[in-house]
Coordinates of C-alpha atoms in Angstrom, one line a residue:
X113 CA 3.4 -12.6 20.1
X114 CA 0.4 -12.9 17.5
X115 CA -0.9 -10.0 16.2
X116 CA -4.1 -10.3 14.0
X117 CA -4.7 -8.5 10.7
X118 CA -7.1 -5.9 10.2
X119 CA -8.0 -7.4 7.2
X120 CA -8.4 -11.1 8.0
X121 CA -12.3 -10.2 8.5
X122 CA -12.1 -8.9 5.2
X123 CA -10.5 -11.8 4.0
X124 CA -12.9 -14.1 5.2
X125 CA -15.8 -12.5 4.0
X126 CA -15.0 -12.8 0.3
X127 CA -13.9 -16.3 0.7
X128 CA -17.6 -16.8 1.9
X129 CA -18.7 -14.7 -0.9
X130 CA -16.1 -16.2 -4.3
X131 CA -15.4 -19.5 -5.5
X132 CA -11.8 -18.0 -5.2
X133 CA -9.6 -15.6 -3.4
X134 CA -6.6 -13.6 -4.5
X135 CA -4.7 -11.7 -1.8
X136 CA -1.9 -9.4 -2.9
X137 CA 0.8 -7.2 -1.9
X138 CA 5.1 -6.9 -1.5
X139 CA 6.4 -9.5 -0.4
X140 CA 7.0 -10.2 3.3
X141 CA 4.3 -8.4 4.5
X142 CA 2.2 -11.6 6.1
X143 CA 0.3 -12.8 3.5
X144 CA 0.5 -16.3 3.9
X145 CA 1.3 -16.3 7.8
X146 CA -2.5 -14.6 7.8
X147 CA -4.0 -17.5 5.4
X148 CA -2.2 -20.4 7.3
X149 CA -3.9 -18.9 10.7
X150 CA -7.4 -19.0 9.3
X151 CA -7.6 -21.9 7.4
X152 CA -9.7 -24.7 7.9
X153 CA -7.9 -28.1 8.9
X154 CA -8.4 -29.5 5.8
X155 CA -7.7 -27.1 3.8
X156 CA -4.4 -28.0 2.1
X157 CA -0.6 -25.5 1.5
X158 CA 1.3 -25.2 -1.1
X159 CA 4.1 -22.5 -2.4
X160 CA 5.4 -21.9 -5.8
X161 CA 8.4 -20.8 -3.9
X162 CA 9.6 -24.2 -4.3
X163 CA 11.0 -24.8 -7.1
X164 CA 9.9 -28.8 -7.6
X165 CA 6.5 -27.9 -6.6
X166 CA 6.6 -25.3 -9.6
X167 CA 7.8 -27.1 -12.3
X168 CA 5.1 -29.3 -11.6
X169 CA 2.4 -26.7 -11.9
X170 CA 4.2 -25.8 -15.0
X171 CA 4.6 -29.0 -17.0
X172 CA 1.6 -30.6 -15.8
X173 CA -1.1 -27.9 -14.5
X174 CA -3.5 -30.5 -14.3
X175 CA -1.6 -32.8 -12.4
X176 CA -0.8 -30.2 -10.2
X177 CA -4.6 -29.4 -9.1
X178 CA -5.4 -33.2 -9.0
X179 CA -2.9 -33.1 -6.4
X180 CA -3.2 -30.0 -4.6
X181 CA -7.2 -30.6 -4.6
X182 CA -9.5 -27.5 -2.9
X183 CA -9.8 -26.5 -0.7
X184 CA -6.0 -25.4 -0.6
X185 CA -4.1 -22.1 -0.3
X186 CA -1.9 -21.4 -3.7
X187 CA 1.5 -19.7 -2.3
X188 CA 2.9 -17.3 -5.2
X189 CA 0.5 -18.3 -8.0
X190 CA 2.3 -15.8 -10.6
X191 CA 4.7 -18.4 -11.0
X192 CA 2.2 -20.7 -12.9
X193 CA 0.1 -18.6 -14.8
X194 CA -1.6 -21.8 -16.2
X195 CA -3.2 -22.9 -13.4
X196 CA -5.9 -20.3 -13.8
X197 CA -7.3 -21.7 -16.5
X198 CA -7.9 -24.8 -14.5
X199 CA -9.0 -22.7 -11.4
X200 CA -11.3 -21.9 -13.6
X201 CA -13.0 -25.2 -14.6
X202 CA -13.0 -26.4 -11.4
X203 CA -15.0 -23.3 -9.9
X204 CA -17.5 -22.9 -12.8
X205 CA -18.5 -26.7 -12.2
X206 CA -19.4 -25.8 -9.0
X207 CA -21.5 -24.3 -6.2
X208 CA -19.2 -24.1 -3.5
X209 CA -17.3 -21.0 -1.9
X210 CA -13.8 -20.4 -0.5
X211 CA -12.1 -23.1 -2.8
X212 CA -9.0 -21.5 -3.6
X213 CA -7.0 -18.9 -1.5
X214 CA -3.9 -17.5 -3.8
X215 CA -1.3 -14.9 -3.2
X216 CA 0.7 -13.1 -5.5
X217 CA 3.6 -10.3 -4.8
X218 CA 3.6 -9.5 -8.7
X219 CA 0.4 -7.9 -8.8
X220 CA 0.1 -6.7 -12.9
X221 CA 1.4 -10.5 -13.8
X222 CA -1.2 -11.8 -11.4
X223 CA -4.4 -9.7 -12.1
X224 CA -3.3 -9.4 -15.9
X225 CA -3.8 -13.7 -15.7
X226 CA -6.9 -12.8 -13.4
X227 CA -8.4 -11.0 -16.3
X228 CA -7.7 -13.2 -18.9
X229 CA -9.2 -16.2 -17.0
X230 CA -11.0 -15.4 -13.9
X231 CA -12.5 -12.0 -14.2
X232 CA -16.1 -11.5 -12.0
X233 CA -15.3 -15.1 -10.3
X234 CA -12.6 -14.0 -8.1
X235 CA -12.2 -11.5 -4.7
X236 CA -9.1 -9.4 -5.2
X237 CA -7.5 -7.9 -1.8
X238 CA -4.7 -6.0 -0.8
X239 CA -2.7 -6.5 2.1
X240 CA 0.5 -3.7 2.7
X241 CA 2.9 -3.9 5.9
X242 CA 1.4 -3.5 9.4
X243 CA -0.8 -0.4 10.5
X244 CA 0.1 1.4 13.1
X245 CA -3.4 0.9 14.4
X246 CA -2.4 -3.0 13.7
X247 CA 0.9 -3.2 15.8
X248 CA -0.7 -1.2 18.6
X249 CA -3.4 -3.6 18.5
X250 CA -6.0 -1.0 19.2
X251 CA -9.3 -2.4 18.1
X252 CA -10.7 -0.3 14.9
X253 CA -13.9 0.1 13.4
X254 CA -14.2 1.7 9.8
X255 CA -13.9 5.1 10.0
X256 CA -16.5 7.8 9.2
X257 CA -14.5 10.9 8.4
X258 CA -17.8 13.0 9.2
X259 CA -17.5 11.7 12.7
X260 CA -13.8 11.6 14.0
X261 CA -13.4 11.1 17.9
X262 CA -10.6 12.7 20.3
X263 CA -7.6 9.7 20.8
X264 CA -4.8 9.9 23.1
X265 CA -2.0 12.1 21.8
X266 CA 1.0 11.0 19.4
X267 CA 4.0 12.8 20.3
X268 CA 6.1 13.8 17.8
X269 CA 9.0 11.8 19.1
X270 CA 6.6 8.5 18.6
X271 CA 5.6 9.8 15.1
X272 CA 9.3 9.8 14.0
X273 CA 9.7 6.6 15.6
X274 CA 6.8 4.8 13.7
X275 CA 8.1 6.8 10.2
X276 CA 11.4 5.1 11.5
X277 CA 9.9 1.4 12.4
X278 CA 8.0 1.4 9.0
X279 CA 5.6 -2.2 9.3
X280 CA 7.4 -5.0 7.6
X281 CA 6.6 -7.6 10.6
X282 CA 9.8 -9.3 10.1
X283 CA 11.5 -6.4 11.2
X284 CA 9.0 -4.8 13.6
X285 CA 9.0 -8.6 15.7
X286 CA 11.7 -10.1 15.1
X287 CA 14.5 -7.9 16.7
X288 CA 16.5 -7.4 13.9
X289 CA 18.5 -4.9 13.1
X290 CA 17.4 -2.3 10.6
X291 CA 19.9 -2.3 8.4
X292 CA 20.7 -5.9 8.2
X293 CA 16.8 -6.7 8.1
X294 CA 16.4 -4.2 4.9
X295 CA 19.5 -4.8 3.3
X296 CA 18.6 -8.3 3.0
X297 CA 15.1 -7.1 2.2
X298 CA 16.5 -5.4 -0.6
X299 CA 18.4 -8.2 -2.0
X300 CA 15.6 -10.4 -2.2
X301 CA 13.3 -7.9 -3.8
X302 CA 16.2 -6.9 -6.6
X303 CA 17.1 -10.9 -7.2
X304 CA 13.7 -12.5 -7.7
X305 CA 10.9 -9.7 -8.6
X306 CA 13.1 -7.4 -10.6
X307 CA 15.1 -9.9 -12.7
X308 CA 11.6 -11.9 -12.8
X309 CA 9.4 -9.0 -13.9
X310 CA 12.0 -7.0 -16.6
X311 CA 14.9 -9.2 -16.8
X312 CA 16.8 -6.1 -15.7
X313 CA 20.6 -6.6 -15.5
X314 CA 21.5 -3.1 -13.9
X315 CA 20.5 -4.1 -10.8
X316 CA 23.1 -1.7 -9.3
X317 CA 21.0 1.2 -11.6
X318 CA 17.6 -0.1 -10.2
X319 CA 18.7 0.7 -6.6
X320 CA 19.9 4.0 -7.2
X321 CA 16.4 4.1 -8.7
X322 CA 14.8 3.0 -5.6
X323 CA 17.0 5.2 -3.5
X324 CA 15.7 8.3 -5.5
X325 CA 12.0 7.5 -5.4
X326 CA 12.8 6.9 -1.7
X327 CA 14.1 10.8 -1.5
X328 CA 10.6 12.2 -3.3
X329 CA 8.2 10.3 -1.2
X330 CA 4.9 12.4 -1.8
X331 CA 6.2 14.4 -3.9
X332 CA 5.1 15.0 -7.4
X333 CA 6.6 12.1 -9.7
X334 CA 9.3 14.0 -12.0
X335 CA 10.2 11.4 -14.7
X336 CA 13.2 13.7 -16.0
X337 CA 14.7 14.6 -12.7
X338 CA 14.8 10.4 -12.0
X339 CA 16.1 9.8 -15.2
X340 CA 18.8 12.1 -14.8
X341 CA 19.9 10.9 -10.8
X342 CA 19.8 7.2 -12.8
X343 CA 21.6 7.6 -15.4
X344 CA 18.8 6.0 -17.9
X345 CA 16.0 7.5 -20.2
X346 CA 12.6 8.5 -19.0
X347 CA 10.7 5.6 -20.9
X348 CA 13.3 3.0 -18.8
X349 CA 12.2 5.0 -15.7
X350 CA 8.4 5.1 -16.6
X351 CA 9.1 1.1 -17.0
X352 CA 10.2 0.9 -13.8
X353 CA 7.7 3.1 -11.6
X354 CA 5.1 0.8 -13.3
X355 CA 7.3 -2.5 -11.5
X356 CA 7.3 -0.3 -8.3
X357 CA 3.5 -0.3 -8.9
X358 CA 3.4 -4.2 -9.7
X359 CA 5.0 -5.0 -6.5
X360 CA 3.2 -2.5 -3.7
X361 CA 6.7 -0.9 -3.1
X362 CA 4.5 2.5 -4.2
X363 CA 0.8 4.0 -4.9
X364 CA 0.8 6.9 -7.3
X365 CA -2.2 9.0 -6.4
X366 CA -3.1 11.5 -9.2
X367 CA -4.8 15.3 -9.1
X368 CA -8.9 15.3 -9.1
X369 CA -9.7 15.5 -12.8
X370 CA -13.2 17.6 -13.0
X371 CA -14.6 20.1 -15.0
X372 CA -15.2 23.2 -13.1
X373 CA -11.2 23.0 -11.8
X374 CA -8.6 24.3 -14.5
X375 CA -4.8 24.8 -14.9
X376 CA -4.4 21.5 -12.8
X377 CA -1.2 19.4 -13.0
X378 CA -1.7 16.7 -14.2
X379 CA 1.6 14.4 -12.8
X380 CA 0.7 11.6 -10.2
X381 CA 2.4 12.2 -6.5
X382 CA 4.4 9.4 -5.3
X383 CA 3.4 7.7 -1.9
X384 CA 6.1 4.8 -0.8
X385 CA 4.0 2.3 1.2
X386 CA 6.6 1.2 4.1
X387 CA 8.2 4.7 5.7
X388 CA 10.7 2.0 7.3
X389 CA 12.1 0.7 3.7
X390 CA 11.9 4.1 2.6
X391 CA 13.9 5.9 5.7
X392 CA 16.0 2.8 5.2
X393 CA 16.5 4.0 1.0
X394 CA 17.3 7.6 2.7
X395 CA 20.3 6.6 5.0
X396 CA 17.9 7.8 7.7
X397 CA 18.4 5.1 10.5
X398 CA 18.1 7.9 13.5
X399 CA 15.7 10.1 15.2
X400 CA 18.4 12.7 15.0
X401 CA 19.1 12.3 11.1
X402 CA 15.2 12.1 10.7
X403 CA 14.7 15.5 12.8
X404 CA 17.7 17.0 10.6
X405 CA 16.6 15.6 7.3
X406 CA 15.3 18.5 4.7
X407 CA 12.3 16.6 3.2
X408 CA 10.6 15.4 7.1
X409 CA 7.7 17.3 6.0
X410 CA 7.2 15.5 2.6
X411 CA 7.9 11.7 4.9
X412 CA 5.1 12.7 7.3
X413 CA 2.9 13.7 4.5
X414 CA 3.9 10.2 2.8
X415 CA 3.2 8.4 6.5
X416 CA 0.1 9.6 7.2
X417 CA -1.4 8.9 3.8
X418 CA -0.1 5.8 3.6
X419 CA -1.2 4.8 7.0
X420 CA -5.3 5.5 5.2
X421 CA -4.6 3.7 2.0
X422 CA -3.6 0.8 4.5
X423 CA -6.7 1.3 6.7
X424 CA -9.4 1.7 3.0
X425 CA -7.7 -1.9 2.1
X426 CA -7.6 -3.4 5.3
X427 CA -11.6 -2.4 5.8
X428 CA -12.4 -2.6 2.0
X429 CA -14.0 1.1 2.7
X430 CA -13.8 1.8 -1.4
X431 CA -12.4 5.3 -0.6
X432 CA -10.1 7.0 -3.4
X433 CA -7.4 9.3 -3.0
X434 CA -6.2 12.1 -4.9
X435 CA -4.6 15.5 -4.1
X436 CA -4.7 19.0 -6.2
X437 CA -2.0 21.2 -7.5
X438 CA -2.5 24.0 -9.9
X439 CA 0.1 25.4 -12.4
X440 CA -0.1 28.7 -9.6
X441 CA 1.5 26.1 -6.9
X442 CA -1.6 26.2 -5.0
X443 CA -2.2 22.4 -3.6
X444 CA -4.1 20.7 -1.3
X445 CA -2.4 17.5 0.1
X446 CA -4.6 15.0 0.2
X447 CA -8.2 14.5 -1.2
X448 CA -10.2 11.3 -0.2
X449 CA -13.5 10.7 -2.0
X450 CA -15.3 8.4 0.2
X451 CA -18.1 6.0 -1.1
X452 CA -21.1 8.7 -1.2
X453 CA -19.2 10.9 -3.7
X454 CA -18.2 13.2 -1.1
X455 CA -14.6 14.9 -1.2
X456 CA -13.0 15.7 2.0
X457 CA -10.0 17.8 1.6
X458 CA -6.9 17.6 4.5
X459 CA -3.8 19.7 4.6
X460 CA -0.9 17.7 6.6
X461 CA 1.5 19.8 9.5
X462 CA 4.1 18.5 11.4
X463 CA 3.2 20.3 13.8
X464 CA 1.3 20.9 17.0
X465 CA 0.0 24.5 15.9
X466 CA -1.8 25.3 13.0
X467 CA -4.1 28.0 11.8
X468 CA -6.9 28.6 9.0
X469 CA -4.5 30.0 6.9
X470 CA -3.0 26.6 6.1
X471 CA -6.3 26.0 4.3
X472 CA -6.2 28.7 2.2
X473 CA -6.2 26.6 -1.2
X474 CA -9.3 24.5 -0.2
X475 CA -11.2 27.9 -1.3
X476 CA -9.8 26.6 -5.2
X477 CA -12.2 23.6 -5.1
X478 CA -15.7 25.3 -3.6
X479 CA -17.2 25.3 -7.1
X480 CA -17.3 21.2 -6.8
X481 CA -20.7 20.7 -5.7
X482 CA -19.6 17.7 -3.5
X483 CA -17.0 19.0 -1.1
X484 CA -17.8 17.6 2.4
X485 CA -15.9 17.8 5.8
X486 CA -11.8 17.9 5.5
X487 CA -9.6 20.2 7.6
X488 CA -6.0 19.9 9.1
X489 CA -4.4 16.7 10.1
X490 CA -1.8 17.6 12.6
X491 CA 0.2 17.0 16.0
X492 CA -2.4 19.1 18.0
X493 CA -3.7 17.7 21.2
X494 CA -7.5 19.1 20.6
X495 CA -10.0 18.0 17.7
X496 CA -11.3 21.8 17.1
X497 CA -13.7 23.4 14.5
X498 CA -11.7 26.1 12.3
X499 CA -15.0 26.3 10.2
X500 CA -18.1 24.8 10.0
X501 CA -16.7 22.5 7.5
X502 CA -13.0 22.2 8.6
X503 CA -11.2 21.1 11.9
X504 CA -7.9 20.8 13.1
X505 CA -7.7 16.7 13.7
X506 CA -4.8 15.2 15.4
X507 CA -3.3 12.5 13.7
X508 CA -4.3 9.7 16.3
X509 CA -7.6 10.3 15.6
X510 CA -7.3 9.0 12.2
X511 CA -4.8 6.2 12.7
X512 CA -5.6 5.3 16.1

């Protein structure tokens, strides 16, 4: 079955607009089945992966790009850092758009040779796992969070199920099992990023690692309390969040930093950006053990923000995300500051009723002068006002 990307419009749009195209993000997540279904005919395909093909590029960058010509999609173009010097030469001697597509699931190797060489002549996107919005293949036009519309209700049961599923589409279509798709998932990211990126021999040390970022999903990164489940130091595990980071395995979204707000924490929250590799990390495999499991709050909290960063990359809306906590524990979820300037603050509830006292901390940023609609994002059925600036809003009519 062929389900299209949400941001293959995107996509095609900045190849119209650069000379080159970089399109990042974990591995397994569709990159290059999305390229390969828009290209042009002539437009050539080749992949780093193979490891002829590399030492090629390598050795002989030159030889390499008389060979692979533009147009032509570059598959895994962190493995030959080189050729963006000659990616370079090629599209400053010329008028011409679209000329190279290149991926890259190392994304501080790739964009670190991006700046050296190719800095204001290349489109950089993101691509994540599937959307919910993508696998139901409900058509979606960029949201206006001023403007939110009434959607068919998501059950809790079906929220646990997608928090469950994740959006890795070699799992989601491909009728494999979980555990045997993640494990090997696993495997593959440990072997070849991890020992690529660090040269990192404990691998057995990295995936207790992974399995305890996995348990704070959304939570508020604790470099001490990782360090201690791991065994290590906290600049080893501040070495490794950063490789999460390089890889799109997490986002860390930090606390609003302005002025008129004080006693603000200043530690990033951690948002895992698959809730099917991260229930996977958690030994949550079940509706049962997710329903039972003492941190279902902090995964929904983790879902549903993840399911918007996916939706601001897929539809390039430029929309940044933070959250606030003060040293008084007062927080406020999630804060998105969309492309006017304007903050909207959400609480997230699992759960179907909610009340205005659930926005109780929003009253800690009124001094901002820029504080627009927000409200709480929830399992209700109704989109209601609780004041004239904040409504309850079910979750589907966000992600739907």
């Amino acid at each position: 079955m062929n389900y299209e990307r949400s941001i293959k419009d995107t996509f095609i749009e900045y190849s119209k607009s650069f000379k080159s195209v970089l399109l990042t993000g974990p591995r397994q997540v569709g990159k290059t089945t999305l390229l390969l279904d828009i290209k042009e005919e002539d437009r050539k395909y080749v992949t780093l992966d193979d490891l002829e093909i590399r030492r090629l590029a390598k050795e002989n960058p030159k030889k390499f790009i008389e060979t692979y010509s533009p147009p032509v999609i570059i598959d895994e173009i962190q493995y030959a850092p080189d050729l963006m010097s000659y990616i370079k030469i090629i599209c400053d001697n010329t008028t011409k758009k679209g000329l190279f597509w290149l991926t890259g699931s190392q994304k501080i190797q790739v964009m670190k040779n991006v700046s050296e060489t190719l800095a204001g002549r290349m489109g950089v996107l993101e691509m994540n796992s599937f959307s919910y919005k993508e696998i139901t293949k409900i058509k979606y036009l960029p949201h206006d969070l001023n403007d939110l519309t009434l959607k068919e209700e998501l059950t809790k049961e079906q929220v646990l199920k997608n928090i469950l599923r994740g959006g890795m589409p070699g799992y989601i279509f491909d009728n494999i099992k979980k555990e045997l798709y993640f494990k090997s998932y696993i495997d593959l990211y440990l072997e070849r990023d991890i020992r690529e990126l660090k040269q990192i021999e404990d691998l057995n040390a990295f995936y207790t690692f992974l399995v305890s970022i996995a348990s704070r999903a959304s939570q508020i990164l604790n470099y001490a309390s990782i360090a201690k489940d791991c065994g290590k130091d906290e600049k080893t595990i501040k070495s490794w969040i950063s490789i999460l980071e390089a890889t799109d395995i997490i986002k860390l979204i930090y606390p609003i930093r302005k002025e008129e707000l004080k006693r603000i924490t200043s530690a990033p929250k951690i948002i895992f950006m698959d809730s099917g590799l991260c229930t996977y990390l958690c030994h949550l495999n079940t509706i049962k053990s997710l329903e039972e499991y003492t941190n279902l709050g902090f995964l929904f909290e983790n879902y549903c923000i993840s399911e918007l960063i996916k939706l601001n990359s897929n539809y390039n809306l430029g929309e940044e995300f933070y959250f606030y906590r003060d040293k008084d524990g007062s927080e406020i979820d999630l804060i998105i500051k969309d492309y006017e300037g304007i903050h909207h603050p959400y609480e997230i509830k699992l759960k179907k009723r909610v009340d205005i006292s659930m926005i109780s901390s929003f009253k800690k940023i009124d001094n901002l002068s820029n504080v627009g609609k927000g409200g709480i994002i929830c399992l209700n059925t109704s989109l209601k006002e609780l004041t004239p600036k904040n409504q309850i809003i079910p979750l589907s009519s966000l992600i739907l």
